[in-house]
Short mmCIF file of C-alpha atoms and ligand atoms in Angstrom, two decimals:
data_model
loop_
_atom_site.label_atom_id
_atom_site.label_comp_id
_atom_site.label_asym_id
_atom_site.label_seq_id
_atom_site.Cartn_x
_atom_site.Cartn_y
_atom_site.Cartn_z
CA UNK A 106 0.00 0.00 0.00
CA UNK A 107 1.42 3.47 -0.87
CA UNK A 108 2.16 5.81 2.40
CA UNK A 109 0.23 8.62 2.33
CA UNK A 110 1.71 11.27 4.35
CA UNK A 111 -0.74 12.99 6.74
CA UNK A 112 -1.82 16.54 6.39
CA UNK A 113 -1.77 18.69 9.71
CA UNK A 114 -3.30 21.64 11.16
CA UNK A 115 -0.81 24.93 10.33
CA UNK A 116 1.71 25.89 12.72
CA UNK A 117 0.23 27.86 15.37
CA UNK A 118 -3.47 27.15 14.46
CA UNK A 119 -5.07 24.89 17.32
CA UNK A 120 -8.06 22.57 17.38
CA UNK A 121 -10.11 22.16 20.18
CA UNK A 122 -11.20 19.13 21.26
CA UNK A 123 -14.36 18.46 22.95
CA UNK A 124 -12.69 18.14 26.61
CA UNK A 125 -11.66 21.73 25.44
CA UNK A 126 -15.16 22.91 24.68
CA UNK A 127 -16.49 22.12 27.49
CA UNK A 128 -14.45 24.43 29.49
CA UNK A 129 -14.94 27.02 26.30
CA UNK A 130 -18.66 26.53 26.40
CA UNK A 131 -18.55 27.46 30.45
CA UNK A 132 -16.39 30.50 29.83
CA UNK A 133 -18.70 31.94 27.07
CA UNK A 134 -21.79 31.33 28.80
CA UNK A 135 -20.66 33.26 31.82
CA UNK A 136 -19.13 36.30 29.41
CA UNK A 137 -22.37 36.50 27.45
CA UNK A 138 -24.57 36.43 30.37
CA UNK A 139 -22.67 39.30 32.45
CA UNK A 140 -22.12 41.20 28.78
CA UNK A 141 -26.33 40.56 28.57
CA UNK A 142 -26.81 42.26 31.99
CA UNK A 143 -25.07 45.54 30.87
CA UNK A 144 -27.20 45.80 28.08
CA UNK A 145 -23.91 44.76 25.46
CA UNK A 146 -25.86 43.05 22.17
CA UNK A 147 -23.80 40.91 19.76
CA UNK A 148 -22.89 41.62 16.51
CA UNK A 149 -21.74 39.28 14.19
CA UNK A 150 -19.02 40.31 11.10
CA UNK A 151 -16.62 39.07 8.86
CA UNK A 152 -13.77 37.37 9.14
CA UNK A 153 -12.29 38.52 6.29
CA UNK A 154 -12.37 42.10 5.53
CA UNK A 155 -10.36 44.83 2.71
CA UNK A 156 -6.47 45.02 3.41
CA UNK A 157 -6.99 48.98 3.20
CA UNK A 158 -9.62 48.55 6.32
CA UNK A 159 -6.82 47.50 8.83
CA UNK A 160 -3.97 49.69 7.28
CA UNK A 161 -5.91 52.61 8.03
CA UNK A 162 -7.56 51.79 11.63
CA UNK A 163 -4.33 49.86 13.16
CA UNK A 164 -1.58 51.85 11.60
CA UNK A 165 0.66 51.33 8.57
CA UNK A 166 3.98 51.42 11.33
CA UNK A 167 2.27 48.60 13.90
CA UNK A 168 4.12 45.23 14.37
CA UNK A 169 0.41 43.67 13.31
CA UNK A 170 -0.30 45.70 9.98
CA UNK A 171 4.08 45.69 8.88
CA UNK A 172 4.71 41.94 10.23
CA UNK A 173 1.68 40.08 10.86
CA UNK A 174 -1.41 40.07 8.69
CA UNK A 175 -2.95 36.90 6.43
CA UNK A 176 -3.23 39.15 3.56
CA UNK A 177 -3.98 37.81 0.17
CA UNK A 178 -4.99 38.28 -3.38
CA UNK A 179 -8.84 37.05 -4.12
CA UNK A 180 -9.48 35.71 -7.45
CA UNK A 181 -10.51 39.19 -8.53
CA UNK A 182 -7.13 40.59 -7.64
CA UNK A 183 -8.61 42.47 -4.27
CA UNK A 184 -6.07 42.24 -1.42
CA UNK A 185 -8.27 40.83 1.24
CA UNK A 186 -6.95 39.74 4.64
CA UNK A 187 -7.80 37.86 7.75
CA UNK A 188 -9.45 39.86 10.10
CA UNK A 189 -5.90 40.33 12.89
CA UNK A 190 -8.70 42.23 15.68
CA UNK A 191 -12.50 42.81 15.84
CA UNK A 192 -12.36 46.82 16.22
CA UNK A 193 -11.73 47.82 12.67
CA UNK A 194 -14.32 45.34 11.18
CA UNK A 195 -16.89 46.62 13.80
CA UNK A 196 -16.07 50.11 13.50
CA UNK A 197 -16.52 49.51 9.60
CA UNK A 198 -19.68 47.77 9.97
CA UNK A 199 -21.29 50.39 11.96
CA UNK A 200 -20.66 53.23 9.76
CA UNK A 201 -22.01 51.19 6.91
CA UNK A 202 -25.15 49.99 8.76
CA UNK A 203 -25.63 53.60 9.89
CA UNK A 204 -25.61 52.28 13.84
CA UNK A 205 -23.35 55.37 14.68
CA UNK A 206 -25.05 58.37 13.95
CA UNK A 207 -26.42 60.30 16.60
CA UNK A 208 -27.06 56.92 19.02
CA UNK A 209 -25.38 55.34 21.29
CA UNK A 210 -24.51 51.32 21.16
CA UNK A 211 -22.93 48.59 23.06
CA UNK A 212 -22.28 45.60 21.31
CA UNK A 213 -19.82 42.56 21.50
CA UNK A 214 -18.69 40.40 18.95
CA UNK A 215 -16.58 36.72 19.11
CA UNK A 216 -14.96 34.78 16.90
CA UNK A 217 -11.41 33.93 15.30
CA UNK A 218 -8.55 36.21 14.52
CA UNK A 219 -5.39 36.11 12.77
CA UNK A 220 -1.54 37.06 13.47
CA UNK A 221 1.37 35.55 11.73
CA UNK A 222 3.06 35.69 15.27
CA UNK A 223 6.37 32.99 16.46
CA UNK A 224 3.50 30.69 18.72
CA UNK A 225 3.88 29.92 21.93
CA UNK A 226 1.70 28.86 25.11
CA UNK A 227 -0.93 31.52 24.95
CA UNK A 228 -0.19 33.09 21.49
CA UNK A 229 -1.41 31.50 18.03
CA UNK A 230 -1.46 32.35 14.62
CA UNK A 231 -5.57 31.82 15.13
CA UNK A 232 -6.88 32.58 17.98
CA UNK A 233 -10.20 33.83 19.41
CA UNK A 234 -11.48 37.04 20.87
CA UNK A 235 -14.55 38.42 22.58
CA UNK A 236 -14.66 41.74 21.88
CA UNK A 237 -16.49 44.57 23.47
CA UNK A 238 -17.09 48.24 21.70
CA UNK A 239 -19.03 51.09 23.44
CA UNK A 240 -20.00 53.48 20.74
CA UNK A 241 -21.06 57.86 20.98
CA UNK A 242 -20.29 58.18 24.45
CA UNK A 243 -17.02 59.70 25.40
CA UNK A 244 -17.69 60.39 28.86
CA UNK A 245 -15.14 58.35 31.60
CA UNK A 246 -18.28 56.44 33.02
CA UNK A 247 -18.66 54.35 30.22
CA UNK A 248 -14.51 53.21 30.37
CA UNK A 249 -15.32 52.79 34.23
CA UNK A 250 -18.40 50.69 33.28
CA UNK A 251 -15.94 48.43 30.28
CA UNK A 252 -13.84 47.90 33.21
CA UNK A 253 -16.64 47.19 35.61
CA UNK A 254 -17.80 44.74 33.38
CA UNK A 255 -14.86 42.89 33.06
CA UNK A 256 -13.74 42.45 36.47
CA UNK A 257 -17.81 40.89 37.03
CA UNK A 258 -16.29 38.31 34.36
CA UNK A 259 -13.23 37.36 35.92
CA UNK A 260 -15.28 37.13 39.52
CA UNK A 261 -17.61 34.77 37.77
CA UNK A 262 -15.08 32.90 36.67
CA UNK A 263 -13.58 32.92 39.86
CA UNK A 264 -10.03 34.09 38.83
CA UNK A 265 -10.21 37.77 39.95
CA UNK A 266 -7.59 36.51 42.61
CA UNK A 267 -4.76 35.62 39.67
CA UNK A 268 -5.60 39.06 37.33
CA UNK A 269 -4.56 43.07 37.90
CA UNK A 270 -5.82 46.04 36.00
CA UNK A 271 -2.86 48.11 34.59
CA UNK A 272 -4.39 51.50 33.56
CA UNK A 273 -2.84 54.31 32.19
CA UNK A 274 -3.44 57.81 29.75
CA UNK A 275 -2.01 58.39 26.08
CA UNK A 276 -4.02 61.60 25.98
CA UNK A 277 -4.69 63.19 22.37
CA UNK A 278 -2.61 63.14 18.67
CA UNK A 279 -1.41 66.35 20.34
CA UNK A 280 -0.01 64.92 23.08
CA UNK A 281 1.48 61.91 21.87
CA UNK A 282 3.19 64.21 18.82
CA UNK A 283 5.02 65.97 21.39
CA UNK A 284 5.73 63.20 23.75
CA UNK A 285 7.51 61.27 21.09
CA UNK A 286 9.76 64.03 19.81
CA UNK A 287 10.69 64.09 23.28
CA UNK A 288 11.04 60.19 23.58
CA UNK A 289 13.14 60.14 20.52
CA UNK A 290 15.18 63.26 22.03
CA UNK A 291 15.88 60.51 24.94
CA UNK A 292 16.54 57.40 23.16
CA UNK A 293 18.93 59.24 20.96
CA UNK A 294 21.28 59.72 23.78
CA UNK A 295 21.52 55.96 24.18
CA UNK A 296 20.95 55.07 20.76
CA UNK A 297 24.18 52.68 21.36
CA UNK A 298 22.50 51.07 23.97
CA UNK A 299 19.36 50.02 22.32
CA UNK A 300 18.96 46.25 20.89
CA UNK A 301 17.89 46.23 17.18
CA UNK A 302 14.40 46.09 18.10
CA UNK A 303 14.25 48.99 19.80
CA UNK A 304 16.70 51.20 17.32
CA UNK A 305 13.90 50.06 14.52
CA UNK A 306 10.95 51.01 15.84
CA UNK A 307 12.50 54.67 17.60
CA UNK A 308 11.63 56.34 14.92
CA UNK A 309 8.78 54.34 13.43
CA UNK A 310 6.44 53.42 16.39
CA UNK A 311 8.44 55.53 19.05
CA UNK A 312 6.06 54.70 21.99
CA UNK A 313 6.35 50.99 21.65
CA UNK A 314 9.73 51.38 22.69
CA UNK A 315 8.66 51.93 25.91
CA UNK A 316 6.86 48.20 25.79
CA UNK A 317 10.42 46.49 26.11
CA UNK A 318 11.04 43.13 27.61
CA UNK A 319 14.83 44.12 27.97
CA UNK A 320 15.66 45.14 31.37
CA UNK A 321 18.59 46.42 30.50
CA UNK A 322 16.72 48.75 28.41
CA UNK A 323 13.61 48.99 30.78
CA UNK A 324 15.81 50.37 32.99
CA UNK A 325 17.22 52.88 31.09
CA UNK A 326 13.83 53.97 30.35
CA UNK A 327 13.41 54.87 33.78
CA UNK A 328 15.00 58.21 33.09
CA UNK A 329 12.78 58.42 30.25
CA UNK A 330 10.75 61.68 29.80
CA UNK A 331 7.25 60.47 31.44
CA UNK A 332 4.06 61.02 28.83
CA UNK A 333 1.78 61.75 31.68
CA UNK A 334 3.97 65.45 31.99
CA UNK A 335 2.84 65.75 28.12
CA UNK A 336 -0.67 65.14 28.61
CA UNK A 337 -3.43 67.72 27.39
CA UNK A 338 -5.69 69.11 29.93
CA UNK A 339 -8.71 67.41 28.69
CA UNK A 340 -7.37 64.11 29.05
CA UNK A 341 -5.67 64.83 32.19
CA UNK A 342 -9.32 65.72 33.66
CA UNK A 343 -10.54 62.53 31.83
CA UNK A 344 -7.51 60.66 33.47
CA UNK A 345 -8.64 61.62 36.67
CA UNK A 346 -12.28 60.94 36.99
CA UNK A 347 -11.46 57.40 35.54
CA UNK A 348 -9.70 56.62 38.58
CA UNK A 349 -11.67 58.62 40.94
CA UNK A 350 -14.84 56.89 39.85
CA UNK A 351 -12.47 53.33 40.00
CA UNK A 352 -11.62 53.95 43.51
CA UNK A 353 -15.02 54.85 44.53
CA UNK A 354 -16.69 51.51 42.87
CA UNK A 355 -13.38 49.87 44.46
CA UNK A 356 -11.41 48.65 41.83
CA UNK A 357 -8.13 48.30 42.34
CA UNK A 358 -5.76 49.16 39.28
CA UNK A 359 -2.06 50.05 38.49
CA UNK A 360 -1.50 53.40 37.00
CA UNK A 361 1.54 51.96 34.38
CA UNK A 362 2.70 55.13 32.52
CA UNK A 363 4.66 52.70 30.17
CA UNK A 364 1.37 51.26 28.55
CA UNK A 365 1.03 52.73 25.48
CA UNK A 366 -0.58 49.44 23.56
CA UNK A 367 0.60 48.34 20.24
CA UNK A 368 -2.34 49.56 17.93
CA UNK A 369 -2.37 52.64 16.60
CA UNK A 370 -6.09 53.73 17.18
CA UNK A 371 -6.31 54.10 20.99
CA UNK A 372 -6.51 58.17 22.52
CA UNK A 373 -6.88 58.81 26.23
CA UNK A 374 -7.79 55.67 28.51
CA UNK A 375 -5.62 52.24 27.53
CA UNK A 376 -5.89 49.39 29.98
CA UNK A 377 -4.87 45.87 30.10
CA UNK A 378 -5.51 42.83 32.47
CA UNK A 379 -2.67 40.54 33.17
CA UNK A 380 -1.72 37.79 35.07
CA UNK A 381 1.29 36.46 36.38
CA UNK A 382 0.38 32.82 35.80
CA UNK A 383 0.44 32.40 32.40
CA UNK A 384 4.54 33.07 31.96
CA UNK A 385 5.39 36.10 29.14
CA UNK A 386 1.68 35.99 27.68
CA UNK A 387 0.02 37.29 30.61
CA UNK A 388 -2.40 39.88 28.91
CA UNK A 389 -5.52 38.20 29.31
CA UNK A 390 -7.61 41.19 28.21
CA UNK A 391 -6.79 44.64 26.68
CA UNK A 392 -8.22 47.77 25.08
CA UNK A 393 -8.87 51.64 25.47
CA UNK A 394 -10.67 54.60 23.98
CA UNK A 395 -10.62 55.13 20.41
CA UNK A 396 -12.58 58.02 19.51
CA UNK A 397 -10.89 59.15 16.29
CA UNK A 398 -11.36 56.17 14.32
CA UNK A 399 -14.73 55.89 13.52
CA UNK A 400 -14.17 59.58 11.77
CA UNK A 401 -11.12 57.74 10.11
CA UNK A 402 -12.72 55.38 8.71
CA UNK A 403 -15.45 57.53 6.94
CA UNK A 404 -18.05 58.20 9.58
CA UNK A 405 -19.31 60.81 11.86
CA UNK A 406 -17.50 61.59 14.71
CA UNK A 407 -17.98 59.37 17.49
CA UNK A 408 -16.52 58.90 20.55
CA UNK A 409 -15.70 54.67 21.59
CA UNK A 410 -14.19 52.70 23.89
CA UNK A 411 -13.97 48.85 24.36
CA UNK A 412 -11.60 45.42 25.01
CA UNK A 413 -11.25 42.35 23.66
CA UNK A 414 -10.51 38.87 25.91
CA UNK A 415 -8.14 36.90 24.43
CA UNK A 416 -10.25 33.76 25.10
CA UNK A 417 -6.92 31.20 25.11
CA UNK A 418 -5.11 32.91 27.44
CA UNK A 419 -8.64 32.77 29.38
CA UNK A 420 -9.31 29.24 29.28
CA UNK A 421 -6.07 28.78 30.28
CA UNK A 422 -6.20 30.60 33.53
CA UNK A 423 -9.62 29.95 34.23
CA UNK A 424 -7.97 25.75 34.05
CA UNK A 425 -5.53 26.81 36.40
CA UNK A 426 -7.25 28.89 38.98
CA UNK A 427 -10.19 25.77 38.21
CA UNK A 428 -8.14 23.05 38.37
CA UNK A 429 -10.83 20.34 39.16
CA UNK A 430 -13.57 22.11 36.50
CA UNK A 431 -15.31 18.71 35.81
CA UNK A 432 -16.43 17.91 32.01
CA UNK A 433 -20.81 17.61 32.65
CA UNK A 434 -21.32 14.59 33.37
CA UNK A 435 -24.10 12.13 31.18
CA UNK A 436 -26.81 11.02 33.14
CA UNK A 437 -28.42 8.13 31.50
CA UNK A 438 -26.60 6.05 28.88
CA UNK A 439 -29.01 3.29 27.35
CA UNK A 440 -27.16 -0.26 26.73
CA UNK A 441 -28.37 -2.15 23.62
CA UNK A 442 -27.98 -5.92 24.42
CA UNK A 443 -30.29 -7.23 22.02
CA UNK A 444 -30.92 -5.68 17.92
CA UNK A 445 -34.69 -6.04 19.04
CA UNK A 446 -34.68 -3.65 21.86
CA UNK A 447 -33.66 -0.51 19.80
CA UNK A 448 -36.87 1.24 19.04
CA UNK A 449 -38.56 0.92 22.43
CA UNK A 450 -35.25 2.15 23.66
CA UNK A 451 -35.32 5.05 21.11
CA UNK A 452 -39.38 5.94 21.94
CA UNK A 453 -38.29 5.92 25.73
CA UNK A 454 -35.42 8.37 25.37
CA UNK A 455 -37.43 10.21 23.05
CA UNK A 456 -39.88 10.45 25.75
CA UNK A 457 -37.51 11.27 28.82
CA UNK A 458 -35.96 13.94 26.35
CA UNK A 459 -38.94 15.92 25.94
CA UNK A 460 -40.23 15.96 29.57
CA UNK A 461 -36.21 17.11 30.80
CA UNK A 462 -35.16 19.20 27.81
CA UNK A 463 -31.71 19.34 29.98
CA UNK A 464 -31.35 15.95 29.82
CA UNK A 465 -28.28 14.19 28.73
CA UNK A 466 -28.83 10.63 27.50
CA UNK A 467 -26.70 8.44 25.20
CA UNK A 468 -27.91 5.20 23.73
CA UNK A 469 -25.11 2.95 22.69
CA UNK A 470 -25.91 1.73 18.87
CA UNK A 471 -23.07 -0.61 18.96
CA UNK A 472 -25.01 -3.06 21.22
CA UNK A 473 -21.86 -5.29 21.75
CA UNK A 474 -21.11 -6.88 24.85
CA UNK A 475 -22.79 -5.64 28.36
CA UNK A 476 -18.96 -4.97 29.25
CA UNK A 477 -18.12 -3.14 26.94
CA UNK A 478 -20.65 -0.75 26.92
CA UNK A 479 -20.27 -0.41 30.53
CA UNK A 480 -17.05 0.83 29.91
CA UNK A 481 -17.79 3.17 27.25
CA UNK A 482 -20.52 4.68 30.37
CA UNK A 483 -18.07 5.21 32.66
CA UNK A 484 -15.57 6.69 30.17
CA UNK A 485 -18.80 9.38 29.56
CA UNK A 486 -19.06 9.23 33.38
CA UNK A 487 -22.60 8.49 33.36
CA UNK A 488 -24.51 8.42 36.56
CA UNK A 489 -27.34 5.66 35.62
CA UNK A 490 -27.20 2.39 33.58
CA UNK A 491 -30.28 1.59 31.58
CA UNK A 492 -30.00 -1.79 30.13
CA UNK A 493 -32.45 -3.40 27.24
CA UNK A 494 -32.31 -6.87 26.70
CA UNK A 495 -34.91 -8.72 24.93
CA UNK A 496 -35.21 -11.64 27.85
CA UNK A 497 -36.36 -8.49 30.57
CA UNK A 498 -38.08 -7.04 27.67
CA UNK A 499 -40.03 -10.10 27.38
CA UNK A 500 -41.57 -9.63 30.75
CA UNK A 501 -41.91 -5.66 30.39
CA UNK A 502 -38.82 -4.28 32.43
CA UNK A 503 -35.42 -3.18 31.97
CA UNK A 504 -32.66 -3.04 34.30
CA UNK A 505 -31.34 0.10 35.62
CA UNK A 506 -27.85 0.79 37.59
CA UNK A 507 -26.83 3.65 39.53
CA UNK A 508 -23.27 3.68 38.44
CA UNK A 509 -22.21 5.75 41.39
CA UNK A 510 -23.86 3.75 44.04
CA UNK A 511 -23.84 0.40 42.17
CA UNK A 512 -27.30 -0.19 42.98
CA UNK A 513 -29.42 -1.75 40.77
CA UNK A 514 -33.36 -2.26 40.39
CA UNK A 515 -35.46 -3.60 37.88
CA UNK A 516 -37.93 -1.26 36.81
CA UNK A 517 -41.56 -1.98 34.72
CA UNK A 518 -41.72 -0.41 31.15
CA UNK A 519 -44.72 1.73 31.93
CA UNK A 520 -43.40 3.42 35.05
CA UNK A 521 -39.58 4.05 33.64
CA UNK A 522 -39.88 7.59 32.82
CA UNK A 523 -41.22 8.77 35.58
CA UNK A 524 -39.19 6.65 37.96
CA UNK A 525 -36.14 8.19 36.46
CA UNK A 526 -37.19 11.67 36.44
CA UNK A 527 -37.66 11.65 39.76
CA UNK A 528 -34.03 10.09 40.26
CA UNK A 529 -32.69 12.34 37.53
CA UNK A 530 -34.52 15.49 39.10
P1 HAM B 872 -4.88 43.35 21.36
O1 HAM B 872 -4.14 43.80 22.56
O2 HAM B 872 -4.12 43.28 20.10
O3 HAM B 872 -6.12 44.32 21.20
O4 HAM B 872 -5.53 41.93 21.63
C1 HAM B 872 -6.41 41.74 22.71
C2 HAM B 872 -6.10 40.42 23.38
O5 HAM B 872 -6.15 39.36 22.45
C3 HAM B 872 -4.71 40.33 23.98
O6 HAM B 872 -4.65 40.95 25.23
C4 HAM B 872 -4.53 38.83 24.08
O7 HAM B 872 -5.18 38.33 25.23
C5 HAM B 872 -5.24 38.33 22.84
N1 HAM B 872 -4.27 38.07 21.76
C6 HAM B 872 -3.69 38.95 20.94
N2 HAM B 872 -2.86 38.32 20.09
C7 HAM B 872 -2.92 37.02 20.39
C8 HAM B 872 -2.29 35.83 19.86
N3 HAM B 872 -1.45 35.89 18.83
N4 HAM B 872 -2.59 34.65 20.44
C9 HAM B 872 -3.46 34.57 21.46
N5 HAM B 872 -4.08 35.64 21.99
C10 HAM B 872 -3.82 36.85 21.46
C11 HAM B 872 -7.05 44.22 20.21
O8 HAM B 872 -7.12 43.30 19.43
C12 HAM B 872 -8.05 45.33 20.23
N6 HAM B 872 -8.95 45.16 19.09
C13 HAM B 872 -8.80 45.36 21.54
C14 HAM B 872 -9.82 46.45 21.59
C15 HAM B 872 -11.13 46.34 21.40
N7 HAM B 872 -9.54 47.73 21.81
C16 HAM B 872 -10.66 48.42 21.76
N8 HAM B 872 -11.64 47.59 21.49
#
């Protein structure tokens, strides 16, 4: 026989398997409800969008839009690429589904993005967000309430223990115009000392520099002019009622002047959670205000803010903190012993499902040996054994097992389902 190689998933892009999804499933169930209670509706949009559409929102000079982006030629020679972040889709879609003008909206999307990133634990080349945009107001309630929000999720989820809210200000264009010139004024002094990364991006993407890993550098930077001394008086006043609302809701955050945020879009507020469990990937969630892009990208002017959760770097804590987060178990798993006993086994689980629509009932098809599909009901961890075999069936009864107590009882046909919704209840 010829040896066919196998094909396998591309570098960096994961599958999950269903003892994954179950802890996904959890997570996203808990983020939609407390996003539900805040009045956040979903949207849903592309995955792929126009090349031009991220060039313009994230900025030509980022890491994402010069190193990073899926871009391709479609058949009709449009470059197209695969949406790297949910803002600039969203932001797009509103403008062209008129949900901007003159209202106000909170809506959340979720779903797969895509960075041409080195992987490692908790970054992918795909990888999946939940998003959250607040559009038209640009008061500092509504980044309070983002916030807010967020840190409900993570006490949901019971990991607000292992996460910390960095906060900081980038105030306006103005401001960051001047604080760069200023930055590059610094860096020039030690341009010597700078590793290659940061020497490239000095001139290019200036504030990033300040987002070093090197402590060498890091500490160099700590005679670095500070951009909070640059900020405009607007934002400074916007600054400060942020955290004066914060404290008074008791948050606790971190002013970090050094987060600036890799994107190009954010203005004013930029805040990131991050843990200290998850080794050099620790931003679990990040985002900030944004309220020159919708203008940018052909609308009115609107003021936004919002996040997005990295949802691996989520489940991934949230397994930590959780370490004994049990998959749902299966509560009734139907043996087949005899071919003949199929259809009353169907009509009863049929039956059982529509009186507990919560139900969860397997029926093994394979109807081998009692054994085996005893073992194939513990592997699901079912709690009760229902078994059909055409000798009990004979008599009208079928044998049940409570596979954590090991009791069993022989139960008539007629009075099954109710005996085992009152077990199973
Ligand atoms: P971002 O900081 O680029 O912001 O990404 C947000 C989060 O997505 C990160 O904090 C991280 O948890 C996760 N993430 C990013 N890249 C990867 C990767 N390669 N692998 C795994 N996880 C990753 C944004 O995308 C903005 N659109 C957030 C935002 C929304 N700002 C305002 N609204």
């Amino acid at each position: 026989m010829i040896k066919v190689e196998n094909i396998q998933a591309i570098r960096g892009m994961n599958d999950y398997l269903p003892v994954d999804t179950v802890v996904w499933q959890k997570i996203e169930s808990v983020l939609q409800q407390v996003l539900a209670s805040y009045g956040y509706r979903e949207i849903r949009l592309p995955i792929l969008e126009s090349t031009p559409l991220f060039k313009r929102a994230i900025g030509e000079v980022t890491d994402v839009v010069e190193k990073e982006m899926y871009s391709f030629e479609d058949r009709n020679g449009q470059s197209l690429t695969l949406r790297p972040e949910g803002t600039a889709g969203c932001v797009r879609a509103g403008i062209e589904n008129g949900l901007f003008y003159n209202q106000q909206q909170r809506l959340w999307y979720s779903g797969a993005m895509f960075r041409h990133e080195r992987p490692q634990k908790g970054r992918y080349r795909q990888f999946y967000q939940l998003g959250v945009e607040a559009f038209g107001l640009s008061d500092s309630s509504i980044d309070a309430e983002l916030i807010l929000l967020s840190a409900r999720c993570w006490k949901a989820l019971g990991i607000m223990d292992h996460i910390e809210l960095e906060l900081n200000s980038i105030g306006s264009l103005v401001t960051r115009t001047a604080y760069r010139q200023a930055l590059i004024k610094f860096l020039e002094t030690y341009q010597d000392k700078l590793d290659k990364d940061c020497r490239r991006r000095m001139y290019t993407n200036t504030l990033r520099v300040l987002d070093t890993k090197d402590p060498y550098i890091q500490q160099l930077l700590n005679n670095a002019p500070e951009l909070s001394e640059y900020l405009d008086k607007e934002s400074k006043q916007h600054f400060t009622d942020l955290c004066t609302l914060l404290d008074q809701i008791k948050i606790k955050y971190r002013i970090n002047p050094r987060l600036v945020r890799g994107l190009d879009y954010y203005n004013r507020t930029v805040f990131e959670w991050v843990t200290k469990s998850l080794g050099s990937q620790g931003t679990v969630c990040a985002g900030g205000r944004y309220d020159t892009l919708v203008e940018r990208l052909g609308g009115h002017e609107t003021p936004a803010v919002g996040f997005a959760i990295g949802l691996e770097r989520l489940v991934l804590l949230f397994k930590k903190v959780n370490s004994c987060f049990a998959m749902p178990v299966i509560d009734l798993y139907f043996a087949i012993l005899d071919e003949s006993t199929l259809s009353i086994a169907i009509q009863i689980s049929e039956t059982l499902r529509n009186a507990m629509p919560n139900l969860k009932l397997i029926t093994d098809y394979r109807g081998d040996r009692l054994a085996k599909q005893f073992t194939r009901a513990n592997k699901y961890g079912a709690r009760f054994f229902l078994m059909f075999s055409k000798d009990k069936l004979a008599t009208k009864q079928v044998l049940l097992k409570n596979l954590s107590t090991g009791e069993q009882e022989t139960l008539v046909l007629v009075n099954v389902v109710s005996r085992l919704m009152t077990l199973l209840t």
